[in-house]
mmCIF file of N, CA and C in Angstrom:
data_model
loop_
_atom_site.group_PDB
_atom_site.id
_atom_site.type_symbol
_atom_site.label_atom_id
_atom_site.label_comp_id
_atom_site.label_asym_id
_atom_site.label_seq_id
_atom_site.Cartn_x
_atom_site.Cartn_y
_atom_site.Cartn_z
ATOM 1 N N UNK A 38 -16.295 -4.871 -10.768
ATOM 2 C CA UNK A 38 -15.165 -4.980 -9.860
ATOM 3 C C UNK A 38 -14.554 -6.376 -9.964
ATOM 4 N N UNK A 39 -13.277 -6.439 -9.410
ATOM 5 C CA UNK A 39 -12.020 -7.246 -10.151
ATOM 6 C C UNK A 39 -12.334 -8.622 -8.075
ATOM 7 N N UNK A 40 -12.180 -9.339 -8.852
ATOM 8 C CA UNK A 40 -12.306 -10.260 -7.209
ATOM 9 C C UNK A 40 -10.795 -10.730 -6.737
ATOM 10 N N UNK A 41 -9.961 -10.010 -7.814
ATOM 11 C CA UNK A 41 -8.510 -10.072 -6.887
ATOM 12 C C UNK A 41 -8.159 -8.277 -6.352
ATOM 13 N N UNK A 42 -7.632 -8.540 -5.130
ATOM 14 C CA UNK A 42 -7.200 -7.465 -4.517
ATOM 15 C C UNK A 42 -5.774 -7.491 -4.240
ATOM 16 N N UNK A 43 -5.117 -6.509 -5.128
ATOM 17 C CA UNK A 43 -3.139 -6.102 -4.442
ATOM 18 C C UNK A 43 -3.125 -6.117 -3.123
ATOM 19 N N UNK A 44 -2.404 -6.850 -2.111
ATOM 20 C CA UNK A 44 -2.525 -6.179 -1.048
ATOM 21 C C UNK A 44 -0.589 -5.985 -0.205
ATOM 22 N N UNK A 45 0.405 -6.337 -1.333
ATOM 23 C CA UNK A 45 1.757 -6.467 -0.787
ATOM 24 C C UNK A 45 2.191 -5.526 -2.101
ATOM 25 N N UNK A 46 1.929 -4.154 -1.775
ATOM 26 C CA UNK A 46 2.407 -3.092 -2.671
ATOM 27 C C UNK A 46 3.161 -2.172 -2.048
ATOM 28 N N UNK A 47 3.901 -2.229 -2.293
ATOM 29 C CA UNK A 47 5.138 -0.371 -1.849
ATOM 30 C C UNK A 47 5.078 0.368 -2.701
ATOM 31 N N UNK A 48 5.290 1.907 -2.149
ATOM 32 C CA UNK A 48 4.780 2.959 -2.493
ATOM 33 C C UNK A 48 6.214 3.910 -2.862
ATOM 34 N N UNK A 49 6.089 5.062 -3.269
ATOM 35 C CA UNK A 49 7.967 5.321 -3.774
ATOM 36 C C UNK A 49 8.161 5.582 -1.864
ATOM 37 N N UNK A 50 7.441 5.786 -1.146
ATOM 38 C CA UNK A 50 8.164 6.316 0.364
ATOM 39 C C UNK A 50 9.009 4.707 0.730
ATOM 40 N N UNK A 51 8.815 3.634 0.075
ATOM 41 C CA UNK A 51 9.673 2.420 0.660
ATOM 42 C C UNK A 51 10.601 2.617 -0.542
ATOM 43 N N UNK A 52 12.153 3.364 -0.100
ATOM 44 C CA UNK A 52 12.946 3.726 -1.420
ATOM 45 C C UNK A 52 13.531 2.463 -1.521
ATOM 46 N N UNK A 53 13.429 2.317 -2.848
ATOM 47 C CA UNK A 53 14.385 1.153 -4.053
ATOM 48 C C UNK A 53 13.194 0.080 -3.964
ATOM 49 N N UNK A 54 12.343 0.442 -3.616
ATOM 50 C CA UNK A 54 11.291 -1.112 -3.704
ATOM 51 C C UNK A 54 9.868 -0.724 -4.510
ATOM 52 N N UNK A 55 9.309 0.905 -4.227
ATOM 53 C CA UNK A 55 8.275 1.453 -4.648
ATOM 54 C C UNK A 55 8.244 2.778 -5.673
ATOM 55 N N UNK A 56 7.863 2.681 -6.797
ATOM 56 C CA UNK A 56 8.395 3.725 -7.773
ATOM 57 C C UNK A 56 7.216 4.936 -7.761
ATOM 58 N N UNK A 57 5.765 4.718 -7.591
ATOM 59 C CA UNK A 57 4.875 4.785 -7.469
ATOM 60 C C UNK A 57 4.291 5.909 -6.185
ATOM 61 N N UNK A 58 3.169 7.399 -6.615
ATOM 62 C CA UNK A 58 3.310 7.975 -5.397
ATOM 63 C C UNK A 58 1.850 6.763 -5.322
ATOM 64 N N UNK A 59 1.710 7.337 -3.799
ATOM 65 C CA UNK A 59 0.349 6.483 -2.888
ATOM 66 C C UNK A 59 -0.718 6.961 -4.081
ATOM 67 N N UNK A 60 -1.025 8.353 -4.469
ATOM 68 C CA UNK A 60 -2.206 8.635 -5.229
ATOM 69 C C UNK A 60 -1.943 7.784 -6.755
ATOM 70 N N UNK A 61 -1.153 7.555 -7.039
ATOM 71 C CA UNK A 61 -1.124 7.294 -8.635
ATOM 72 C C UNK A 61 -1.167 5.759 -8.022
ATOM 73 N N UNK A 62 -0.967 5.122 -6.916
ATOM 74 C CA UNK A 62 -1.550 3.442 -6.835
ATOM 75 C C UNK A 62 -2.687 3.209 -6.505
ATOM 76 N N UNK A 63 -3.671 4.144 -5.854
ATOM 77 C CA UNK A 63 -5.096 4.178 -5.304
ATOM 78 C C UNK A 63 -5.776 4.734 -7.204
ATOM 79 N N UNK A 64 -5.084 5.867 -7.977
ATOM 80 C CA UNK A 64 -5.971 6.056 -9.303
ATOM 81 C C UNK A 64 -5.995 4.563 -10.273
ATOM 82 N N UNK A 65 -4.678 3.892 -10.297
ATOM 83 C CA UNK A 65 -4.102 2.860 -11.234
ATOM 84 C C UNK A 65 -5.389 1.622 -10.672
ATOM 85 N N UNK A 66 -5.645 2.076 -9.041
ATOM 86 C CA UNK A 66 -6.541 0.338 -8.517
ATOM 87 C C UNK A 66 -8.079 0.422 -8.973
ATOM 88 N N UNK A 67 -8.139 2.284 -8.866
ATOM 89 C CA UNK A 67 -9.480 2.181 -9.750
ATOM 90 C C UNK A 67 -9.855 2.284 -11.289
ATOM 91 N N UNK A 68 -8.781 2.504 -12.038
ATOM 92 C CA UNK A 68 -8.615 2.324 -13.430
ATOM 93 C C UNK A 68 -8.576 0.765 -13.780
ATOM 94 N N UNK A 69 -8.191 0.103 -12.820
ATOM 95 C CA UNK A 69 -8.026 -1.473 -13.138
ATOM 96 C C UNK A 69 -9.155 -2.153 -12.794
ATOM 97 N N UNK A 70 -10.353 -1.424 -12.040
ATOM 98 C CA UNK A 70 -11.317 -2.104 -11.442
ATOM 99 C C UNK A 70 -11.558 -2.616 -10.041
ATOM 100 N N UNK A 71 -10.308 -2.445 -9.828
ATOM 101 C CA UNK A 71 -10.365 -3.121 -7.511
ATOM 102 C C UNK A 71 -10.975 -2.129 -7.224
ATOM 103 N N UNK A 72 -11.682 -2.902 -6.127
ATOM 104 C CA UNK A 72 -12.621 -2.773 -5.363
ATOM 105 C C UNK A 72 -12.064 -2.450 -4.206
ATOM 106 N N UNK A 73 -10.872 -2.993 -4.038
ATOM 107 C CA UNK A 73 -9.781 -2.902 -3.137
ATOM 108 C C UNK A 73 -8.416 -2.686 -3.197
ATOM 109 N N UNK A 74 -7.487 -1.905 -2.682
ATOM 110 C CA UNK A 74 -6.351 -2.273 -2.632
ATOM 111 C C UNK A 74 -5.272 -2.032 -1.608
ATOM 112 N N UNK A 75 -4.284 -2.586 -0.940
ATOM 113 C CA UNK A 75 -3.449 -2.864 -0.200
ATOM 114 C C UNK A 75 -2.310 -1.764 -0.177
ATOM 115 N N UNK A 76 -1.700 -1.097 0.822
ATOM 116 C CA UNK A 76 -0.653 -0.079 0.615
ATOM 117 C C UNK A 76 0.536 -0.758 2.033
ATOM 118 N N UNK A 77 1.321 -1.028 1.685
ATOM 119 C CA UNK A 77 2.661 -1.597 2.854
ATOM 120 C C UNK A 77 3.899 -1.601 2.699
ATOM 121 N N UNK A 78 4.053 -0.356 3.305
ATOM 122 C CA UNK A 78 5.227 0.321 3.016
ATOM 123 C C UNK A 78 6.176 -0.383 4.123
ATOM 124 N N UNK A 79 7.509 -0.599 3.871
ATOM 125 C CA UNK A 79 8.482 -0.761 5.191
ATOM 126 C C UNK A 79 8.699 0.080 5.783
ATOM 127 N N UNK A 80 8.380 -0.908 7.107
ATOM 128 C CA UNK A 80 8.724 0.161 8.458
ATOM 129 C C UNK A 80 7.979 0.828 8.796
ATOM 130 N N UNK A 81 7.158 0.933 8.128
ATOM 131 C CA UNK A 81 6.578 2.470 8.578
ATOM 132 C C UNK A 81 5.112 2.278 7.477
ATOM 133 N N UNK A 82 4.002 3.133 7.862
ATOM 134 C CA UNK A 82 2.757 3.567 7.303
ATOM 135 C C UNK A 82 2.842 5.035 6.556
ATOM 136 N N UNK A 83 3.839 5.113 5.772
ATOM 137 C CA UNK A 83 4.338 6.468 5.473
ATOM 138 C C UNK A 83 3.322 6.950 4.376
ATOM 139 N N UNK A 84 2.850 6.191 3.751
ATOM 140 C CA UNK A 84 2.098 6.877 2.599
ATOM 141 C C UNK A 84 0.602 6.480 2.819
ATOM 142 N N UNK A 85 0.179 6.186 4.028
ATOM 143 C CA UNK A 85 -0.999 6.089 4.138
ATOM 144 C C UNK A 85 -2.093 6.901 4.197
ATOM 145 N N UNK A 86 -1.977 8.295 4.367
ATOM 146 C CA UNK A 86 -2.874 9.599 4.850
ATOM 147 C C UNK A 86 -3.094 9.927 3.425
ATOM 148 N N UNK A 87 -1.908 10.113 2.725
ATOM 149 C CA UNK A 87 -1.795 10.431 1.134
ATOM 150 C C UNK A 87 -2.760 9.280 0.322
ATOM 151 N N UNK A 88 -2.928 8.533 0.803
ATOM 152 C CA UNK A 88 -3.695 6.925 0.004
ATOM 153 C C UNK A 88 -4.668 7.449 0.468
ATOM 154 N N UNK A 89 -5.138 7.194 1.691
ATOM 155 C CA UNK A 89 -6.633 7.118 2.053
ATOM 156 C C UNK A 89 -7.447 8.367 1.633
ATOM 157 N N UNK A 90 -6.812 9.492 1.317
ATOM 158 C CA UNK A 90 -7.603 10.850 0.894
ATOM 159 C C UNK A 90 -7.983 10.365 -0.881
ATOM 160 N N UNK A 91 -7.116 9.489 -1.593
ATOM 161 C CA UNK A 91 -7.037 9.172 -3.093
ATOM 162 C C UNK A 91 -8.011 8.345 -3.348
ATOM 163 N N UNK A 92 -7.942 7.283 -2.151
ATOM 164 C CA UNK A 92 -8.500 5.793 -2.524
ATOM 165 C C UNK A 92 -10.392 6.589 -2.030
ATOM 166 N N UNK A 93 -10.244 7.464 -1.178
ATOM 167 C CA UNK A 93 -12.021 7.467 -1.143
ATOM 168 C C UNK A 93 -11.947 8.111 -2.430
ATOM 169 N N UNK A 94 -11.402 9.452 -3.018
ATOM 170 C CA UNK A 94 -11.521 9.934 -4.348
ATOM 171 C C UNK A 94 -12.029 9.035 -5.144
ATOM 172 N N UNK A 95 -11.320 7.842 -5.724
ATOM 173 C CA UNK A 95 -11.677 6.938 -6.709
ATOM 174 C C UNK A 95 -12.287 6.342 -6.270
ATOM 175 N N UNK A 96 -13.197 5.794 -5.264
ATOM 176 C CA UNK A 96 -13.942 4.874 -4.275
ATOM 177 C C UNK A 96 -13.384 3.662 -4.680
ATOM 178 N N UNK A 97 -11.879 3.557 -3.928
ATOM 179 C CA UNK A 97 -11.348 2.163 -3.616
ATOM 180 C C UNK A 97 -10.922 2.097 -2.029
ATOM 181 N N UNK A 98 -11.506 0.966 -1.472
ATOM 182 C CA UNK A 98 -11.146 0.605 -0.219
ATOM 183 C C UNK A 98 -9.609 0.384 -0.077
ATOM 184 N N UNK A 99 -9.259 1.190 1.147
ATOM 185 C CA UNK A 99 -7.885 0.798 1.402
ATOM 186 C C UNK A 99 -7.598 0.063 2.421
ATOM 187 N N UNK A 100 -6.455 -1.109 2.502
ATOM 188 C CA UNK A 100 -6.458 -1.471 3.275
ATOM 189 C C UNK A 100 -4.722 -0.684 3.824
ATOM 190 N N UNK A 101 -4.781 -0.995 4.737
ATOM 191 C CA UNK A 101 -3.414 -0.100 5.302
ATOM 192 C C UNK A 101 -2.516 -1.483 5.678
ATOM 193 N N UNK A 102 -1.284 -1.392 5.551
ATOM 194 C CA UNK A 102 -0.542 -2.421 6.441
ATOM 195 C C UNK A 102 1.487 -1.934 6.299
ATOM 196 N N UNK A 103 2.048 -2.479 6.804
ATOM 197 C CA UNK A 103 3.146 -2.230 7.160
ATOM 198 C C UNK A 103 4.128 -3.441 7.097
ATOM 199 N N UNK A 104 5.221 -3.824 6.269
ATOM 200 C CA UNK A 104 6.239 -4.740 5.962
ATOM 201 C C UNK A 104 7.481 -4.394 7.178
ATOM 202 N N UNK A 105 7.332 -4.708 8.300
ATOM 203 C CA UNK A 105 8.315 -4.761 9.020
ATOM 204 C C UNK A 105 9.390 -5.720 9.224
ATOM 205 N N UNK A 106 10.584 -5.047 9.522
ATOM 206 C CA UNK A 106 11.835 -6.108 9.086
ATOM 207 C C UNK A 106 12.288 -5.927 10.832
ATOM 208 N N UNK A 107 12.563 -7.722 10.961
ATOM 209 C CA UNK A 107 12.763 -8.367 11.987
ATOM 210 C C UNK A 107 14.014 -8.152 12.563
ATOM 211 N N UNK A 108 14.825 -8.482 13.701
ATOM 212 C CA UNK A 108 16.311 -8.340 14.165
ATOM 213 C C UNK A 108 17.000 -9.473 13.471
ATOM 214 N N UNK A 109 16.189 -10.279 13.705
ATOM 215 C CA UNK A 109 17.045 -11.537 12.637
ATOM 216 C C UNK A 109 16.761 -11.234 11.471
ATOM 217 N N UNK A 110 16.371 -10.482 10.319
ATOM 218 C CA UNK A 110 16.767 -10.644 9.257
ATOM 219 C C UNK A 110 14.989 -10.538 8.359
ATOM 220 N N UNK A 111 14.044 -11.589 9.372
ATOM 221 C CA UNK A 111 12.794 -11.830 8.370
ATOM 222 C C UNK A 111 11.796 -10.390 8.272
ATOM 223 N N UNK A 112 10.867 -10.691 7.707
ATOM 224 C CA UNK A 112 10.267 -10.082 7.318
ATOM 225 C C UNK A 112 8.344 -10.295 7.818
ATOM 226 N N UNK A 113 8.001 -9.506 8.254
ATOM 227 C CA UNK A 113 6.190 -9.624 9.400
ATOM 228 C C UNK A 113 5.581 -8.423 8.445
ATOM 229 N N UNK A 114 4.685 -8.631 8.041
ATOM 230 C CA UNK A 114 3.121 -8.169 7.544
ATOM 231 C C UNK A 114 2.189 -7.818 8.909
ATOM 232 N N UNK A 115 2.064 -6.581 8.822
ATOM 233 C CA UNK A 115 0.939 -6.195 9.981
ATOM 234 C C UNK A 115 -0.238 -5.755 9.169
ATOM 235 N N UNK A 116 -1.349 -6.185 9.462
ATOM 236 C CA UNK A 116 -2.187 -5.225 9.084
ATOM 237 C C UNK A 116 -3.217 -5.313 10.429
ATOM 238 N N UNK A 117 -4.116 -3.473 10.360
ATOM 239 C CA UNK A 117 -4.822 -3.426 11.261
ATOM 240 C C UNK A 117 -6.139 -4.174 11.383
ATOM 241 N N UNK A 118 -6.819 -4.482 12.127
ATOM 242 C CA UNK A 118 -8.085 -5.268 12.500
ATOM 243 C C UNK A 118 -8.787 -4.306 13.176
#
């Protein structure tokens, strides 16, 4: 296992940013060796149910998180604890 982990990846459900379904980024993290990998879609946790059924498949830990866009303009990283 790889001691870097993706964790600011979009999935095709964040359109024009993610080309990628959730299962073909959870197969690609265990073809590459992570141990881990990151799914954060904008706005929303849209491809997360679809990940987490893939990522135990390949036994890669997922972490879940969400790229939410601010009223002013910026940009906040949530992830759960």
């Amino acid at each position: 296992m790889k001691d870097f982990v993706p964790l600011w990846v979009f999935s095709n459900y964040s359109f024009l940013e993610g080309a990628s379904h959730p299962e073909e980024l959870m197969e690609q993290a265990a073809a590459c060796g992570y141990a881990a990998a990151g799914l954060t879609d904008r706005d929303g946790v849209y491809g997360i149910v679809r990940a987490h059924a893939a990522a135990r498949e390949h036994g890669v830990q997922l972490l879940p998180a969400a790229q939410i866009t601010l009223e002013e303009g910026g940009q906040l990283l949530l992830y759960p604890v």
